[in-house]
Every structure is written in structure tokens, then in C-alpha cells.
CSV table of C-alpha atoms and ligand atoms in Angstrom, one decimal:
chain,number,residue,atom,x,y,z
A,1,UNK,CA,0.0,0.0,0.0
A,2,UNK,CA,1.2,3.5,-1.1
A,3,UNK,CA,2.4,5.2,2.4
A,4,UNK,CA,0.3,8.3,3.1
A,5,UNK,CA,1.5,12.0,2.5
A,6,UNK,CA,1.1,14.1,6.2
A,7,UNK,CA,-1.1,17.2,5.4
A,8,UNK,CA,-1.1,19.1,2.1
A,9,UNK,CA,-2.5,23.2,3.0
A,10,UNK,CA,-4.9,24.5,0.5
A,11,UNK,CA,-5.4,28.4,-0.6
A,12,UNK,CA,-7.8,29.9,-2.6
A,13,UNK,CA,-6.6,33.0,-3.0
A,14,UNK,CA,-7.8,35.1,-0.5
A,15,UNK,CA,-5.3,34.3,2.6
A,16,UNK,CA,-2.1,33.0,0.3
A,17,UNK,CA,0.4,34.9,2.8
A,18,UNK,CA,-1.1,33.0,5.5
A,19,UNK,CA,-1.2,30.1,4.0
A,20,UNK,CA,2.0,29.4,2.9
A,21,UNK,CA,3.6,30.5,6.5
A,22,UNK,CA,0.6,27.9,8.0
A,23,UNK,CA,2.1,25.4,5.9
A,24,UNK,CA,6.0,26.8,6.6
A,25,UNK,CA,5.1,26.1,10.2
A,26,UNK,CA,3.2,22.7,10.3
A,27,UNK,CA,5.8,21.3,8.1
A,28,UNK,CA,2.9,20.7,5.4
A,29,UNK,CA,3.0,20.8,1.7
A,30,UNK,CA,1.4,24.2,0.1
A,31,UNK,CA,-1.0,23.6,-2.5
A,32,UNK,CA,-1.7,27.2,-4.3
A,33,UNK,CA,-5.0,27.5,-6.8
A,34,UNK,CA,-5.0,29.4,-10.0
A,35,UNK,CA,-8.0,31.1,-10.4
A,36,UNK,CA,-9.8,32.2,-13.2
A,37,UNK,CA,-12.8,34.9,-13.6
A,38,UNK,CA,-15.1,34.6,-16.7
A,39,UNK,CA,-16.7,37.8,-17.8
A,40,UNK,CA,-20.5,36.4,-16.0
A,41,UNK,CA,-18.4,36.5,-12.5
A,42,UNK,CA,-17.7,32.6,-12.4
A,43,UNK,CA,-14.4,31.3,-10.9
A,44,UNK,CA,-12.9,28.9,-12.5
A,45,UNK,CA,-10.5,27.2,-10.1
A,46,UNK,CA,-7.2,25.0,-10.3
A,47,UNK,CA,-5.7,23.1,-8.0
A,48,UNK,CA,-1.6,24.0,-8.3
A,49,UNK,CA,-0.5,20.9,-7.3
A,50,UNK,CA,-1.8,17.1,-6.6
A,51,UNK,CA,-3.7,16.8,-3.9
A,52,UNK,CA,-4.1,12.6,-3.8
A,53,UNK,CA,-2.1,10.5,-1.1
A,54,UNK,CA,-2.7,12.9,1.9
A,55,UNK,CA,-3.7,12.0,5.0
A,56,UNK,CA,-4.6,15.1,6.1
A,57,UNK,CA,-5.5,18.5,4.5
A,58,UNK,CA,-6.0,22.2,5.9
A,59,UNK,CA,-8.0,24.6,3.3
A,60,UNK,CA,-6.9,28.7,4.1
A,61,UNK,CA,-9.5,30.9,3.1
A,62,UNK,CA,-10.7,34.0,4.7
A,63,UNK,CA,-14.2,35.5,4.0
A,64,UNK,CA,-13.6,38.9,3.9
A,65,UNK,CA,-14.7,41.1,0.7
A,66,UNK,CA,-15.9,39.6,-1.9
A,67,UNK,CA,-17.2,37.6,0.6
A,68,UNK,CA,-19.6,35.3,-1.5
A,69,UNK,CA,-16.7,34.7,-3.9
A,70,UNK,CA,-14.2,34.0,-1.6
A,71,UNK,CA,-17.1,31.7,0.2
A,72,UNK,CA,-18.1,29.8,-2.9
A,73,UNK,CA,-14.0,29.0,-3.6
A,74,UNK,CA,-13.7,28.1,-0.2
A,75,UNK,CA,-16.6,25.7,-0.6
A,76,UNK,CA,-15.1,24.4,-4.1
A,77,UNK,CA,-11.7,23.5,-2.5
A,78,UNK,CA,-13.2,21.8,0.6
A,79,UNK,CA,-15.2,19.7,-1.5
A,80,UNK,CA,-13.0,18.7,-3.7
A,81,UNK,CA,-10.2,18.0,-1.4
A,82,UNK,CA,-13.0,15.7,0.4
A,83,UNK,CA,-12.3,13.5,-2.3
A,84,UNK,CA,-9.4,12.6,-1.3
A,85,UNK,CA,-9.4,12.9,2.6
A,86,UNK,CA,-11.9,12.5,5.0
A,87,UNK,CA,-9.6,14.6,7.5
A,88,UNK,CA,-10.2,18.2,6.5
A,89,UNK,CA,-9.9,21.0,8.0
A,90,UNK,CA,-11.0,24.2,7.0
A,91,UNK,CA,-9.4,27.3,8.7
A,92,UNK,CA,-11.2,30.4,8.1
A,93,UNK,CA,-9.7,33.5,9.5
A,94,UNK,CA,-11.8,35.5,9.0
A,95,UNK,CA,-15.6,34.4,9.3
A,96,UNK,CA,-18.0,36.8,7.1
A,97,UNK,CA,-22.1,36.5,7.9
A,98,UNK,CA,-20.3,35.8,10.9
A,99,UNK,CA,-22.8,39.0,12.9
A,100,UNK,CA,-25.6,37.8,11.6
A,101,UNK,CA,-26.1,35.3,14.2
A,102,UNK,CA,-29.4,35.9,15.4
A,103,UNK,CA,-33.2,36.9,13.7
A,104,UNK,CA,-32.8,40.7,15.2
A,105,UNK,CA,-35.7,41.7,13.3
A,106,UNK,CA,-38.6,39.4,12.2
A,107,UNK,CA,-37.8,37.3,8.9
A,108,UNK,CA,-34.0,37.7,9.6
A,109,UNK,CA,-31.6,34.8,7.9
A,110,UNK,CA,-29.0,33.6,10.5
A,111,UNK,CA,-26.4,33.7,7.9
A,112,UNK,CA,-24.1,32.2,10.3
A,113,UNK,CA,-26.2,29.3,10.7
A,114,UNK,CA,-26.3,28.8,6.9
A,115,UNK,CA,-22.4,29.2,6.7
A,116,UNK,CA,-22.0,26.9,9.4
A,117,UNK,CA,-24.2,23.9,7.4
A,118,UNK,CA,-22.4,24.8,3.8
A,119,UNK,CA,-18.9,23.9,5.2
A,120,UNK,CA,-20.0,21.0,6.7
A,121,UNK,CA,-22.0,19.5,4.0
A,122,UNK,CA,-19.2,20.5,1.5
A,123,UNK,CA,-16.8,18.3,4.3
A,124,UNK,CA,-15.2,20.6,6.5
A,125,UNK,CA,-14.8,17.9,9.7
A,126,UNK,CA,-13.0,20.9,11.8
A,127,UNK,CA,-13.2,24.8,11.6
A,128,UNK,CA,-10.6,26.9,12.8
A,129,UNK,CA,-11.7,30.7,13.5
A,130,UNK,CA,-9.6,33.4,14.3
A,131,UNK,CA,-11.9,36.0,17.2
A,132,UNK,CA,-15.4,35.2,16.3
A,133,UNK,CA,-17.9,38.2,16.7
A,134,UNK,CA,-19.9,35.6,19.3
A,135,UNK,CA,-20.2,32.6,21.2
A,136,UNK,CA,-23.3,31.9,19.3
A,137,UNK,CA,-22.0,32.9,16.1
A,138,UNK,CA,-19.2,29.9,17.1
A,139,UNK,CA,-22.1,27.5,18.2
A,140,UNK,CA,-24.0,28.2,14.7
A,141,UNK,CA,-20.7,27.0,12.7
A,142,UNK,CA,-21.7,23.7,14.3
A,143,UNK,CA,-19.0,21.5,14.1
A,144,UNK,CA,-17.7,19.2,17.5
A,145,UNK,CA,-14.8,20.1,16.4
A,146,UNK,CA,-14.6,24.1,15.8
A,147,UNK,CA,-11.6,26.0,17.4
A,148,UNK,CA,-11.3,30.1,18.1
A,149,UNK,CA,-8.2,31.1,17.9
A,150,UNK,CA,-7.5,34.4,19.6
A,151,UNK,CA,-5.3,37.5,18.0
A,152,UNK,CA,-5.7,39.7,21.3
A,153,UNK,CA,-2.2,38.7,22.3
A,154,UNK,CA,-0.4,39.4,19.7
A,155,UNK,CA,-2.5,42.8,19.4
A,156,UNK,CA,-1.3,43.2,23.2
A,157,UNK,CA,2.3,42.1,22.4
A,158,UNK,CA,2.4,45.3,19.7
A,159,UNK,CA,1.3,47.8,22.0
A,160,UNK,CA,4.1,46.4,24.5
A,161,UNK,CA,6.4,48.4,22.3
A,162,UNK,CA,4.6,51.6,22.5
A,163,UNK,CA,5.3,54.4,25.2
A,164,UNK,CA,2.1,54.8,26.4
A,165,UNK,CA,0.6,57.5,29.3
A,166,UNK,CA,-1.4,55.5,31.9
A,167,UNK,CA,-2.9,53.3,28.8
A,168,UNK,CA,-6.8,52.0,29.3
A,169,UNK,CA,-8.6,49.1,26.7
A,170,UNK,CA,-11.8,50.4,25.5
A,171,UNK,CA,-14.5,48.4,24.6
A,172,UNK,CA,-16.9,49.9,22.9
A,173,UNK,CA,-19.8,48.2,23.8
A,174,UNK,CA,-20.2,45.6,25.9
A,175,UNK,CA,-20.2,42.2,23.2
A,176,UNK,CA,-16.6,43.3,23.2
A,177,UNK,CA,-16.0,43.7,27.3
A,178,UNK,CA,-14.5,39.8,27.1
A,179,UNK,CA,-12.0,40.6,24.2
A,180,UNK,CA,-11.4,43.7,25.9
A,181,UNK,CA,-10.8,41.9,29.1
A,182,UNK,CA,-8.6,39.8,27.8
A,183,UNK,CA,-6.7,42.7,26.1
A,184,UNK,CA,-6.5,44.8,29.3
A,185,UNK,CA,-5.2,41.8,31.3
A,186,UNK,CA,-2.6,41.0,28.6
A,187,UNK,CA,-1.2,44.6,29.3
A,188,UNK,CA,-1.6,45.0,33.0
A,189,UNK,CA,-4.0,47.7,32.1
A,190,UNK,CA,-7.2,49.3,33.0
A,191,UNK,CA,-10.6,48.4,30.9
A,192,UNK,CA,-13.3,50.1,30.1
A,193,UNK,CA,-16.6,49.1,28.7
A,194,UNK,CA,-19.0,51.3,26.6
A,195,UNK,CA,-22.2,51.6,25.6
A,196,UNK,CA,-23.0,51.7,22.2
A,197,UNK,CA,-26.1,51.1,20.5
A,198,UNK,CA,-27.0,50.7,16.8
A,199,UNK,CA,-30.3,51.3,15.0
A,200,UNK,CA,-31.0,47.6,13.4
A,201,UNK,CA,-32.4,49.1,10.9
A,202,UNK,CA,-30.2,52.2,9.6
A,203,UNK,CA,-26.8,50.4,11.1
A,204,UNK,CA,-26.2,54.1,12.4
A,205,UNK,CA,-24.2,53.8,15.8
A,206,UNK,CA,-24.2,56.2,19.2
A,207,UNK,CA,-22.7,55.9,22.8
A,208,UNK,CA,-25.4,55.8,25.2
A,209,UNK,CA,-22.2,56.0,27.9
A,210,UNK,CA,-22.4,59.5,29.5
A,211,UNK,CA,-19.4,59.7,31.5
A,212,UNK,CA,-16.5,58.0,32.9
A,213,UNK,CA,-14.1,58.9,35.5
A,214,UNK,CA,-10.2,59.5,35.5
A,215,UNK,CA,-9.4,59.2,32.0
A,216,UNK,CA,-8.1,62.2,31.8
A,217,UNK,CA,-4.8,62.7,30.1
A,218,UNK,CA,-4.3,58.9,29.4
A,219,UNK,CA,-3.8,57.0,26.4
A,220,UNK,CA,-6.7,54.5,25.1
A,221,UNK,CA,-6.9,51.8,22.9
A,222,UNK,CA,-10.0,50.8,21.5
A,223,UNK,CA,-10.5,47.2,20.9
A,224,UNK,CA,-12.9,45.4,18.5
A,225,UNK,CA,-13.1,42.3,16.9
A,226,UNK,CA,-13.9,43.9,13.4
A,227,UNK,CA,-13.8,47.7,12.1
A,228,UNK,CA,-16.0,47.5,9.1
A,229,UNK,CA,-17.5,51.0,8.3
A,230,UNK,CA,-15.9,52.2,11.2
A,231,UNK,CA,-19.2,53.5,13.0
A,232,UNK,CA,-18.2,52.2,16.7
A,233,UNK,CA,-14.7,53.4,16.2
A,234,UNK,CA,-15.3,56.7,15.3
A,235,UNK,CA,-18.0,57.6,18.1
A,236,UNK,CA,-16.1,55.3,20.6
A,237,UNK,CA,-13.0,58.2,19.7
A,238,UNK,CA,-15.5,61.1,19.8
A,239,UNK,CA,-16.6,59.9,23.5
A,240,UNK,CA,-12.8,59.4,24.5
A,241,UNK,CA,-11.8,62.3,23.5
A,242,UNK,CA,-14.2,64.7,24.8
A,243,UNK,CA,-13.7,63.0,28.3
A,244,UNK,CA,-9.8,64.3,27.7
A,245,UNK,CA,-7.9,60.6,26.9
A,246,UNK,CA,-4.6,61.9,25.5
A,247,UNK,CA,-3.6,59.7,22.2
A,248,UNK,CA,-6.4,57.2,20.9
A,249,UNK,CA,-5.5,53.6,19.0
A,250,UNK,CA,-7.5,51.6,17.7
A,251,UNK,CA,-6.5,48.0,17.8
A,252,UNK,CA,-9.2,45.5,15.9
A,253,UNK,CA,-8.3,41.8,14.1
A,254,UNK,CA,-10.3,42.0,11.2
A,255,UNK,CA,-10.1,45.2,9.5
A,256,UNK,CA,-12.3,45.3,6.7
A,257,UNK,CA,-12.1,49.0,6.5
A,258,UNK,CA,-15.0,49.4,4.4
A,259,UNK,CA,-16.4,52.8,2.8
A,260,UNK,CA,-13.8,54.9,3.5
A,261,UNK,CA,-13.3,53.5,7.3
A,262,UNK,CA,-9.7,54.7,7.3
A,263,UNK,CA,-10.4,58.0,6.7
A,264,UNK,CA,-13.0,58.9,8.6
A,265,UNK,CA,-11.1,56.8,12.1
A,266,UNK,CA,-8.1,59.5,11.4
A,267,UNK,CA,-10.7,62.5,11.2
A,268,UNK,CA,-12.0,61.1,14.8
A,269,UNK,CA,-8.6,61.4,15.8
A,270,UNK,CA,-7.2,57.7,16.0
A,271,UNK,CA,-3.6,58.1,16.0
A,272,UNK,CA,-2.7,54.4,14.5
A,273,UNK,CA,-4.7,51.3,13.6
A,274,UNK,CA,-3.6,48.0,14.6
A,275,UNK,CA,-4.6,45.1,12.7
A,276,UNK,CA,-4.1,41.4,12.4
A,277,UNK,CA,-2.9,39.4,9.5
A,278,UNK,CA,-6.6,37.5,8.8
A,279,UNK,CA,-6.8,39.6,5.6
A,280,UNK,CA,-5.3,42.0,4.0
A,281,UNK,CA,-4.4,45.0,6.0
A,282,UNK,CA,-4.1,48.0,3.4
A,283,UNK,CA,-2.0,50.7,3.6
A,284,UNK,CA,-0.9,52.8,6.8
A,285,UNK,CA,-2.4,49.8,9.1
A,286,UNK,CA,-0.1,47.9,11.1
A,287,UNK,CA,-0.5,44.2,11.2
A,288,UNK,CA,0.7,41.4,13.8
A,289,UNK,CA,0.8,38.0,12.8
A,290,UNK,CA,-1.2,35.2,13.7
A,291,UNK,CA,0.1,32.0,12.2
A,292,UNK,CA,1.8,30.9,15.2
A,293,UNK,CA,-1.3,30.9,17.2
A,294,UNK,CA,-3.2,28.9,14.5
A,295,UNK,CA,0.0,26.6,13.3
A,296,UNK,CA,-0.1,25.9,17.2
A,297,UNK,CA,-4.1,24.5,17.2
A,298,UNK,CA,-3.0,22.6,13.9
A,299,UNK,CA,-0.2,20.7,15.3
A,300,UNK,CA,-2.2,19.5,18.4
A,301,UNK,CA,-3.7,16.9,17.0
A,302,UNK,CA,-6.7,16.2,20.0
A,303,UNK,CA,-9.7,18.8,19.3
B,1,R5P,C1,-20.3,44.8,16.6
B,1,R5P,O1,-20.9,44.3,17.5
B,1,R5P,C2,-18.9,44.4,16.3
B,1,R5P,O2,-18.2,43.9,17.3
B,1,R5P,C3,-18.1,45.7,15.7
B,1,R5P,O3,-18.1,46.6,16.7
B,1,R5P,C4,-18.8,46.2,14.5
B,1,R5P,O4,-19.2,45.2,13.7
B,1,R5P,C5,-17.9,47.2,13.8
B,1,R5P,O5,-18.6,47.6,12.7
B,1,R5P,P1,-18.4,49.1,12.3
B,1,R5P,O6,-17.0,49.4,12.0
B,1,R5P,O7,-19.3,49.2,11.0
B,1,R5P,O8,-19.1,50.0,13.3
């Protein structure tokens, strides 16, 4: 009998500088894809390599924008690598649908839910997330075997090389106290937890928080799973700032920066944006790396 391969990684394109330092660290083969759009939007994909003999194979594919493109080849190489291994795991950095994990408002698709039953079906036997919105949004991806992977060190380990005055972790609003937390405990610092609402229907965003005491002077670093228009950012800033916080950051893993987010975070007064690798950062956003921490869930081979 043929002896078996290890683990081949799989990219689709969207998360190739991830992938290949995934593979770099597991000691796995990288498998790249060619892909091809036809004028009607199609992808036509190709696999770079052979993919038959492994034991083992990790797909790489975050779903950040275009998300139902980079979805649909995420689905494509998880299926098709299910034809050769039963043992697949699909790693998704980034999860998009991921906040809409709940029907807010009558008649509402929980996208997450639907996400969670297309990797399955198309044969994802593990999922490895890095800082899901929620712990629902986690139970809704639905495998036994589903693994969040946390950037909030690494975001903490950046700021370690900053001077900062007196710094506090923001929140801004309390869905995000626990990352926060986490954040805050990371740098021996002091948290503190907005609130924010936003109009469900409109997606417009305010800080119900009126005050908070002895911030004045000090250094705060907002901290958010995702800046996507950059709503809570902004009026997070406004808040900090008229309480008198000194220099404002705003540390997030996913940054989608979406309709002109950047912008409009400097106008508020952010001095930097801090960022982790789960898709592309863009220009004048720093980015920490999170392939260790999700090479180190790969290795261990008990779920
Ligand atoms: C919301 O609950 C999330 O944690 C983020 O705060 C939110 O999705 C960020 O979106 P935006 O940048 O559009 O305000």
C-alpha cells in the first residue's frame, strides 16, 4: 500500500500569505490555486498541485470582501479536497455572515447558521476561526470540532512596544467587554466598557455612555473584533476624546475598513490602527501575525 503524505494546506486566494507560512510552520506541503474569472463572475479554479495520497489536508480561506466569492472557492476546495481525505480542516480566519447570528428583526436569515451547514455538507470535519464576533455565532458554525483562535495577544504584544501614558482598553460596547478583558489583562492595564447602541435598521451607531471617570490625560486603545465602516470606532473616539484621553488607538483583528473607514477613524482622531494578518491589511495599518497561534491548534492533533 502507497504510504500516506502528512497534510497538504490549501489556498484559494484570498489568505495565500497566511497560507503558505501555516504550511511553513506545520511542516505541510502548500498547494496554491490558479484562479480564473469569466466575464459572468464565475471562478474557474485550479488546484496547483496534486492533492491525492494525503492524510490530512487544511484549506486557508478567509471571507472577507468579496465575501460570497471568496465563500463559494472556499466551498469548491473543501469539496473537492474531500475527495481525497476524509480529514479536512478548514481554517477560516476570517468568518464573514459571521454577525448575523441571530433573527434581530422578524424574517431575519441567520447567515451564520447557513455558513455553518455549507462547510459542513461541503466536508469541513474541523473549523478553525480566528476571534469570532460571538459565542453563538461559534455554536452556529456547528462542528464538534470548531476551534477560536485568539489575536488579542499578539495585538497586546504590539502595544508592548509603545510608550504609552497611563494606557486603558476600551471596549466599545459591551459584546466586546471579554476581548477587551482579555486585552486589558494581557497589558496590566485598566478596561473600560461602553455603551453603544446601533439602529437595526439604519446600522447608524451612538454611545449611550455619558461619563467615565479618571481618564483624563491617558492613552486609550479601543479594541474590536472587526472595524467594518468604522461606526463604533469613530464615536467610541469622539466619547474618549471629549472625556480628555490623550492619544487614541485603535487595535481590531479584522479590518475590513469598508467605505472609506480609514479616513474617517483619522478625522475622529485615532492616531494608529492596529490590525491582524486575517486579511489584508491595506495601507498605513499595522498588522501582527497570527500564524503561530493557529499553526499551534494545527499541530495539536486532540480537538
Ligand atoms: C459589533 O458588535 C462588532 O463587534 C463591531 O463593533 C462592529 O461590527 C464594527 O462595525 P463598524 O466598524 O461598521 O461599526
Amino acid at each position: 500500500m502507497a504510504q500516506k503524505k502528512g497534510t497538504c494546506v490549501l489556498s484559494g486566494g484570498s489568505s495565500d500569505g497566511l497560507a503558505k507560512s501555516i504550511a511553513g510552520k506545520i511542516g505541510a506541503r502548500l498547494i496554491t490555486t490558479e484562479v480564473r474569472v469569466f466575464a459572468d463572475g464565475e471562478s474557474k479554479m485550479r488546484l496547483g498541485g496534486r492533492t491525492a495520497g494525503y492524510e490530512r489536508a487544511v484549506i486557508v480561506q478567509s471571507l472577507h470582501p468579496p465575501v460570497d466569492t471568496n465563500l463559494f472557492r472556499a466551498l469548491c476546495l473543501i469539496s473537492r479536497i474531500s475527495e481525497d481525505t476524509r480529514d479536512v480542516t478548514a481554517v477560516i480566519p476570517y468568518v464573514g455572515y459571521a454577525r448575523q447570528d441571530a433573527e434581530f428583526l422578524p424574517g431575519e436569515i441567520i447567515s451564520a447558521k447557513v455558513l455553518g451547514r455549507m462547510l459542513r455538507s461541503a466536508g469541513a470535519a474541523r473549523i478553525v476561526v480566528v476571534d469570532m464576533h460571538s459565542e453563538r455565532g461559534l455554536a452556529l458554525l456547528g462542528t464538534r470540532s470548531t476551534t477560536n483562535v485568539s489575536a488579542i495577544p499578539a495585538l497586546a504584544r504590539h502595544f508592548d512596544g509603545i510608550r504609552l501614558e497611563r494606557p486603558i482598553a476600551v471596549s466599545p460596547d459591551k459584546g466586546g467587554a471579554r476581548r477587551a478583558e482579555r486585552f486589558a489583562l494581557e497589558m496590566g492595564c485598566d478596561l473600560l466598557v461602553l455603551e453603544k447602541s446601533r439602529d437595526r435598521r439604519t446600522g447608524a451607531v451612538s454611545i449611550k455612555t455619558k461619563k467615565v471617570g479618571a481618564v483624563g490625560g491617558r492613552d486609550a486603545i479601543i479594541i474590536d473584533d472587526m472595524i467594518s465602516t468604522g461606526g463604533s470606532v469613530v464615536k467610541a473616539a469622539e466619547f474618549l476624546k471629549k472625556q480628555g484621553c490623550g492619544r487614541i488607538f485603535a487595535a481590531c483583528t479584522h479590518a475590513l475598513l469598508a467605505d472609506g473607514a480609514k479616513s474617517k477613524i483619522r478625522r475622529a482622531g485615532v492616531s494608529k490602527i492596529v490590525c491582524a494578518n486575517t486579511m489584508p491589511a491595506g495601507r498605513g495599518v499595522a498588522s501582527v501575525d497570527v500564524s503561530d497561534e493557529i499553526a499551534r491548534v494545527l499541530k495539536r492533533r486532540r480537538w
